[in-house]
GROMACS .gro file of C-alpha atoms in nm:
model
  289
    1MET     CA    1  -2.124  -1.448   1.577
    2THR     CA    2  -1.876  -1.547   1.336
    3GLU     CA    3  -1.596  -1.618   1.429
    4GLN     CA    4  -1.251  -1.467   1.248
    5PRO     CA    5  -0.906  -1.661   1.137
    6SER     CA    6  -0.691  -1.646   1.384
    7ARG     CA    7  -0.417  -1.437   1.153
    8ARG     CA    8  -0.586  -1.092   1.078
    9LEU     CA    9  -0.391  -0.889   0.889
   10LEU     CA   10  -0.542  -0.482   0.805
   11LEU     CA   11  -0.327  -0.222   0.526
   12VAL     CA   12  -0.401   0.141   0.542
   13HIS     CA   13  -0.382   0.298   0.214
   14ALA     CA   14  -0.392   0.611   0.024
   15HIS     CA   15  -0.550   0.559  -0.300
   16PRO     CA   16  -0.673   0.250  -0.534
   17ASP     CA   17  -0.304   0.095  -0.662
   18ASP     CA   18  -0.076   0.212  -0.374
   19GLU     CA   19  -0.207  -0.139  -0.182
   20SER     CA   20  -0.118  -0.391  -0.512
   21ILE     CA   21   0.210  -0.219  -0.592
   22ASN     CA   22   0.346  -0.164  -0.202
   23ASN     CA   23   0.174  -0.550  -0.110
   24GLY     CA   24  -0.002  -0.696  -0.393
   25ALA     CA   25   0.259  -1.020  -0.269
   26THR     CA   26   0.163  -0.991   0.101
   27MET     CA   27  -0.215  -0.995   0.027
   28ALA     CA   28  -0.254  -1.250  -0.212
   29ARG     CA   29  -0.012  -1.468   0.038
   30TYR     CA   30  -0.175  -1.459   0.323
   31ALA     CA   31  -0.513  -1.520   0.146
   32ALA     CA   32  -0.414  -1.825   0.029
   33GLU     CA   33  -0.304  -1.922   0.371
   34GLY     CA   34  -0.659  -1.842   0.491
   35ALA     CA   35  -0.576  -1.514   0.703
   36GLN     CA   36  -0.841  -1.264   0.720
   37VAL     CA   37  -0.669  -0.938   0.486
   38THR     CA   38  -0.867  -0.646   0.479
   39LEU     CA   39  -0.736  -0.342   0.334
   40VAL     CA   40  -0.840   0.006   0.490
   41THR     CA   41  -0.821   0.278   0.077
   42CYS     CA   42  -0.819   0.650   0.206
   43THR     CA   43  -0.968   0.809  -0.093
   44LEU     CA   44  -1.057   0.729  -0.436
   45GLY     CA   45  -0.806   0.879  -0.624
   46GLU     CA   46  -1.036   1.108  -0.761
   47ARG     CA   47  -0.729   1.350  -0.936
   48GLY     CA   48  -0.505   1.090  -1.078
   49GLU     CA   49  -0.297   1.103  -1.391
   50VAL     CA   50  -0.454   0.914  -1.622
   51ILE     CA   51  -0.246   0.665  -1.875
   52PRO     CA   52  -0.498   0.553  -2.150
   53PRO     CA   53  -0.543   0.758  -2.416
   54GLU     CA   54  -0.942   0.689  -2.452
   55LEU     CA   55  -0.970   0.720  -2.035
   56ARG     CA   56  -0.871   1.001  -2.036
   57HIS     CA   57  -1.192   1.151  -2.044
   58LEU     CA   58  -1.237   1.011  -1.727
   59THR     CA   59  -1.168   1.291  -1.394
   60GLY     CA   60  -1.311   1.407  -1.051
   61ALA     CA   61  -1.574   1.170  -0.993
   62ALA     CA   62  -1.586   0.990  -1.226
   63LEU     CA   63  -1.213   0.872  -1.235
   64GLY     CA   64  -1.267   0.766  -0.863
   65ARG     CA   65  -1.617   0.555  -0.960
   66HIS     CA   66  -1.371   0.385  -1.225
   67ARG     CA   67  -1.036   0.347  -0.986
   68LEU     CA   68  -1.316   0.187  -0.776
   69GLY     CA   69  -1.425  -0.049  -1.022
   70GLU     CA   70  -1.004  -0.151  -1.055
   71LEU     CA   71  -0.988  -0.191  -0.701
   72THR     CA   72  -1.258  -0.426  -0.709
   73ALA     CA   73  -1.037  -0.635  -0.990
   74ALA     CA   74  -0.719  -0.593  -0.876
   75MET     CA   75  -0.910  -0.757  -0.481
   76ARG     CA   76  -1.027  -1.010  -0.673
   77ALA     CA   77  -0.675  -1.080  -0.854
   78LEU     CA   78  -0.560  -1.113  -0.478
   79GLY     CA   79  -0.801  -1.319  -0.336
   80VAL     CA   80  -0.929  -1.034  -0.082
   81GLY     CA   81  -1.286  -0.945  -0.018
   82ASP     CA   82  -1.229  -0.758   0.285
   83VAL     CA   83  -1.222  -0.340   0.091
   84ARG     CA   84  -1.292  -0.082   0.278
   85LEU     CA   85  -1.286   0.288   0.190
   86LEU     CA   86  -1.236   0.504   0.481
   87GLY     CA   87  -1.573   0.644   0.635
   88GLY     CA   88  -1.804   0.567   0.286
   89PRO     CA   89  -1.708   0.616  -0.065
   90GLY     CA   90  -1.627   0.912  -0.101
   91ARG     CA   91  -1.570   1.092   0.241
   92TYR     CA   92  -1.232   1.217   0.168
   93ALA     CA   93  -1.116   1.322  -0.165
   94ASP     CA   94  -0.814   1.248  -0.311
   95SER     CA   95  -0.580   1.527  -0.223
   96GLY     CA   96  -0.347   1.610  -0.528
   97MET     CA   97   0.047   1.556  -0.535
   98MET     CA   98   0.189   1.786  -0.197
   99GLY     CA   99   0.213   2.214  -0.352
  100LEU     CA  100  -0.122   2.185  -0.546
  101PRO     CA  101  -0.412   2.406  -0.453
  102ASP     CA  102  -0.593   2.089  -0.439
  103ASN     CA  103  -0.448   2.066  -0.132
  104GLY     CA  104  -0.591   2.297   0.081
  105ASP     CA  105  -0.984   2.212  -0.089
  106PRO     CA  106  -1.167   2.146   0.233
  107GLY     CA  107  -1.318   1.798   0.101
  108CYS     CA  108  -1.042   1.595   0.066
  109PHE     CA  109  -0.782   1.424   0.251
  110TRP     CA  110  -0.545   1.589   0.313
  111GLN     CA  111  -0.730   1.886   0.532
  112ALA     CA  112  -0.892   1.588   0.742
  113ASP     CA  113  -0.899   1.615   1.093
  114VAL     CA  114  -0.664   1.336   1.187
  115ASP     CA  115  -0.875   1.240   1.520
  116GLU     CA  116  -1.207   1.205   1.364
  117ALA     CA  117  -1.078   1.003   1.041
  118ALA     CA  118  -0.854   0.764   1.266
  119ALA     CA  119  -1.202   0.788   1.483
  120LEU     CA  120  -1.377   0.557   1.163
  121LEU     CA  121  -1.071   0.331   1.126
  122VAL     CA  122  -1.093   0.214   1.486
  123GLY     CA  123  -1.401   0.111   1.422
  124VAL     CA  124  -1.234  -0.118   1.170
  125ILE     CA  125  -1.001  -0.261   1.450
  126ARG     CA  126  -1.234  -0.303   1.704
  127GLU     CA  127  -1.419  -0.568   1.406
  128VAL     CA  128  -1.145  -0.685   1.243
  129ARG     CA  129  -0.938  -0.739   1.574
  130PRO     CA  130  -0.594  -0.730   1.374
  131GLN     CA  131  -0.252  -0.822   1.508
  132VAL     CA  132  -0.057  -0.684   1.197
  133LEU     CA  133  -0.103  -0.307   1.061
  134VAL     CA  134   0.070  -0.231   0.741
  135THR     CA  135   0.088   0.126   0.591
  136TYR     CA  136   0.385   0.405   0.543
  137ASP     CA  137   0.648   0.552   0.711
  138ASP     CA  138   0.589   0.963   0.843
  139ASN     CA  139   0.661   1.062   0.519
  140GLY     CA  140   0.429   0.860   0.362
  141GLY     CA  141   0.714   0.709   0.164
  142TYR     CA  142   0.765   0.976  -0.085
  143GLY     CA  143   0.563   1.268   0.034
  144HIS     CA  144   0.271   1.284  -0.165
  145PRO     CA  145   0.026   1.456   0.125
  146ASP     CA  146  -0.240   1.189   0.130
  147HIS     CA  147   0.027   0.872   0.164
  148ILE     CA  148   0.159   1.101   0.478
  149GLN     CA  149  -0.193   1.150   0.623
  150ALA     CA  150  -0.232   0.775   0.568
  151HIS     CA  151  -0.022   0.732   0.811
  152ARG     CA  152  -0.073   0.960   1.097
  153VAL     CA  153  -0.463   0.885   1.062
  154ALA     CA  154  -0.317   0.506   1.142
  155MET     CA  155  -0.067   0.538   1.402
  156ARG     CA  156  -0.320   0.771   1.584
  157ALA     CA  157  -0.601   0.465   1.563
  158ALA     CA  158  -0.347   0.229   1.686
  159GLU     CA  159  -0.276   0.437   1.983
  160LEU     CA  160  -0.674   0.485   2.060
  161ALA     CA  161  -0.723   0.162   1.974
  162ALA     CA  162  -0.513   0.033   2.221
  163GLU     CA  163  -0.635   0.257   2.502
  164GLU     CA  164  -0.943   0.072   2.468
  165GLY     CA  165  -0.860  -0.259   2.491
  166CYS     CA  166  -0.821  -0.375   2.143
  167PRO     CA  167  -0.441  -0.299   2.081
  168VAL     CA  168  -0.278  -0.376   1.774
  169ASP     CA  169   0.024  -0.619   1.844
  170ARG     CA  170   0.322  -0.451   1.557
  171VAL     CA  171   0.249  -0.162   1.262
  172TYR     CA  172   0.531  -0.205   1.025
  173TRP     CA  173   0.580   0.024   0.711
  174ASN     CA  174   0.618  -0.075   0.361
  175ARG     CA  175   1.004  -0.032   0.240
  176VAL     CA  176   1.285  -0.165   0.023
  177PRO     CA  177   1.593  -0.152   0.181
  178ARG     CA  178   1.887  -0.019  -0.069
  179SER     CA  179   2.071  -0.307  -0.201
  180ALA     CA  180   1.757  -0.492  -0.360
  181GLY     CA  181   1.706  -0.179  -0.506
  182GLU     CA  182   1.988  -0.134  -0.685
  183ARG     CA  183   2.021  -0.469  -0.813
  184ALA     CA  184   1.692  -0.466  -0.942
  185PHE     CA  185   1.743  -0.138  -1.122
  186ALA     CA  186   2.077  -0.270  -1.271
  187ARG     CA  187   1.926  -0.521  -1.411
  188LEU     CA  188   1.636  -0.265  -1.582
  189HIS     CA  189   1.925  -0.040  -1.766
  190ASP     CA  190   2.025  -0.429  -1.899
  191ASP     CA  191   1.689  -0.527  -1.963
  192LEU     CA  192   1.538  -0.145  -2.112
  193PRO     CA  193   1.626  -0.195  -2.457
  194GLY     CA  194   1.408  -0.501  -2.493
  195LEU     CA  195   1.093  -0.312  -2.297
  196PRO     CA  196   0.822  -0.165  -2.411
  197PHE     CA  197   0.940   0.166  -2.160
  198ALA     CA  198   1.195   0.444  -2.348
  199GLU     CA  199   1.328   0.578  -1.997
  200ALA     CA  200   1.432   0.364  -1.658
  201ALA     CA  201   1.346   0.595  -1.297
  202THR     CA  202   1.568   0.587  -1.056
  203LEU     CA  203   1.591   0.426  -0.703
  204ASP     CA  204   1.525   0.803  -0.607
  205ASP     CA  205   1.201   0.754  -0.767
  206VAL     CA  206   1.094   0.448  -0.563
  207PRO     CA  207   0.919   0.552  -0.237
  208GLY     CA  208   1.048   0.379   0.135
  209VAL     CA  209   1.385   0.314   0.038
  210VAL     CA  210   1.625   0.261   0.360
  211ALA     CA  211   1.940   0.088   0.488
  212ASP     CA  212   1.949  -0.237   0.493
  213GLU     CA  213   1.946  -0.300   0.824
  214ARG     CA  214   1.627  -0.101   0.892
  215ILE     CA  215   1.472  -0.412   0.743
  216THR     CA  216   1.271  -0.648   1.019
  217ALA     CA  217   1.077  -0.848   0.716
  218ARG     CA  218   0.995  -0.922   0.436
  219ILE     CA  219   0.781  -1.133   0.225
  220THR     CA  220   0.928  -1.333  -0.109
  221ALA     CA  221   0.717  -1.466  -0.345
  222ASP     CA  222   0.910  -1.526  -0.673
  223GLY     CA  223   0.826  -1.789  -0.878
  224THR     CA  224   0.487  -1.833  -0.646
  225PRO     CA  225   0.165  -1.794  -0.758
  226TYR     CA  226   0.128  -1.458  -0.530
  227ALA     CA  227   0.432  -1.309  -0.742
  228ALA     CA  228   0.173  -1.371  -1.056
  229ALA     CA  229  -0.172  -1.254  -0.827
  230LYS     CA  230   0.031  -0.914  -0.757
  231ALA     CA  231   0.159  -0.858  -1.134
  232ALA     CA  232  -0.209  -0.886  -1.167
  233ALA     CA  233  -0.400  -0.687  -0.969
  234MET     CA  234  -0.140  -0.401  -1.134
  235ARG     CA  235  -0.282  -0.465  -1.430
  236ALA     CA  236  -0.628  -0.367  -1.277
  237HIS     CA  237  -0.531  -0.009  -1.228
  238ALA     CA  238  -0.496   0.027  -1.578
  239THR     CA  239  -0.614   0.384  -1.526
  240GLN     CA  240  -0.262   0.373  -1.327
  241ILE     CA  241  -0.063   0.155  -1.408
  242THR     CA  242   0.091   0.026  -1.735
  243VAL     CA  243   0.254  -0.367  -1.660
  244ALA     CA  244   0.572  -0.532  -1.839
  245GLU     CA  245   0.660  -0.768  -1.585
  246PRO     CA  246   0.907  -0.768  -1.458
  247TYR     CA  247   0.903  -0.383  -1.470
  248PHE     CA  248   0.542  -0.098  -1.514
  249VAL     CA  249   0.484   0.257  -1.519
  250LEU     CA  250   0.313   0.489  -1.383
  251SER     CA  251   0.129   0.847  -1.524
  252ASN     CA  252   0.527   0.929  -1.552
  253GLU     CA  253   0.674   0.655  -1.780
  254LEU     CA  254   0.986   0.624  -1.619
  255ALA     CA  255   1.005   0.241  -1.611
  256GLN     CA  256   1.090   0.071  -1.247
  257PRO     CA  257   1.123  -0.274  -1.096
  258LEU     CA  258   0.781  -0.483  -1.035
  259PHE     CA  259   0.914  -0.646  -0.685
  260THR     CA  260   0.764  -0.962  -0.631
  261THR     CA  261   0.983  -0.911  -0.203
  262GLU     CA  262   0.815  -0.729  -0.014
  263TYR     CA  263   0.977  -0.561   0.218
  264TYR     CA  264   0.890  -0.378   0.593
  265GLU     CA  265   0.993  -0.192   0.908
  266LEU     CA  266   0.810  -0.320   1.247
  267ALA     CA  267   0.692   0.079   1.352
  268GLY     CA  268   0.939   0.155   1.655
  269ALA     CA  269   1.156  -0.124   1.636
  270ALA     CA  270   1.517  -0.092   1.687
  271ALA     CA  271   1.735  -0.239   1.396
  272PRO     CA  272   1.707  -0.665   1.428
  273ALA     CA  273   1.937  -0.846   1.562
  274ALA     CA  274   1.886  -1.115   1.312
  275ALA     CA  275   1.797  -1.191   0.977
  276PRO     CA  276   1.452  -1.057   0.904
  277LEU     CA  277   1.148  -1.214   0.954
  278THR     CA  278   0.974  -1.427   0.684
  279ASP     CA  279   0.594  -1.429   0.859
  280LEU     CA  280   0.426  -1.041   0.958
  281PHE     CA  281   0.293  -1.275   1.252
  282ALA     CA  282   0.577  -1.430   1.332
  283GLY     CA  283   0.601  -1.523   1.765
  284ILE     CA  284   0.279  -1.310   1.740
  285ALA     CA  285  -0.009  -1.583   1.959
  286GLU     CA  286  -0.264  -1.645   1.703
  287THR     CA  287  -0.636  -1.565   1.823
  288VAL     CA  288  -0.972  -1.644   1.735
  289ALA     CA  289  -1.144  -1.299   1.711
   0.00000   0.00000   0.00000
């Protein structure tokens, strides 16, 4: 049996592109440092809105196949080689935005049995033995049903894995501290006249914004190859993202900052007493699985 690296990171995301926007710099850093980085994506994003006019003919399964190719290219940019689709490609369909009829599709992720989906993720945890798991908060960052469901499945899988003797040491949720968001949007408003984007989003459009004191860890990639890798990974998701560093737009065409420092809240933890950690594995015993 091949020994695994001593540090192992598992990320659970809803759709292709979520991983690069939220955690691209983090994934690039740990992959470059030799950690095992495993990404589990729960759907292929078949109901995503396509930005480039020449690709708008892609819908449904065809869009899902295309986005899987984008995900593969994004992971190459980040140096990540272990990418899984929860239950295999097509097991769970994109649920669409909250409140749409798509949410009622019996094959969509929102309708999945949480314990059943969590059991599939436990299989990955059993194999990889991650010390750290990263996912969304209980609102999925911004209320998308697939993000909420990814949170539920990831948290339940961590519980089930612990019960069978494969505990995950830490679960982190993706966050943005309010002060960092405010500074980034102030810069965006100053820079907007020179950007290829007509309008700016607001901080309320950014998922996972919380008070600064809730931040437990931060991974800073400013001025490093990891920041460039994150931007390259986001560009790979061309159906969903247009990048003009240090900004980007989604299909709503509203500019927002491309964060090269990524922030996390430790699930279930009280507010940190000291400065946030700069290593998600800090204080965790490194063991070979």
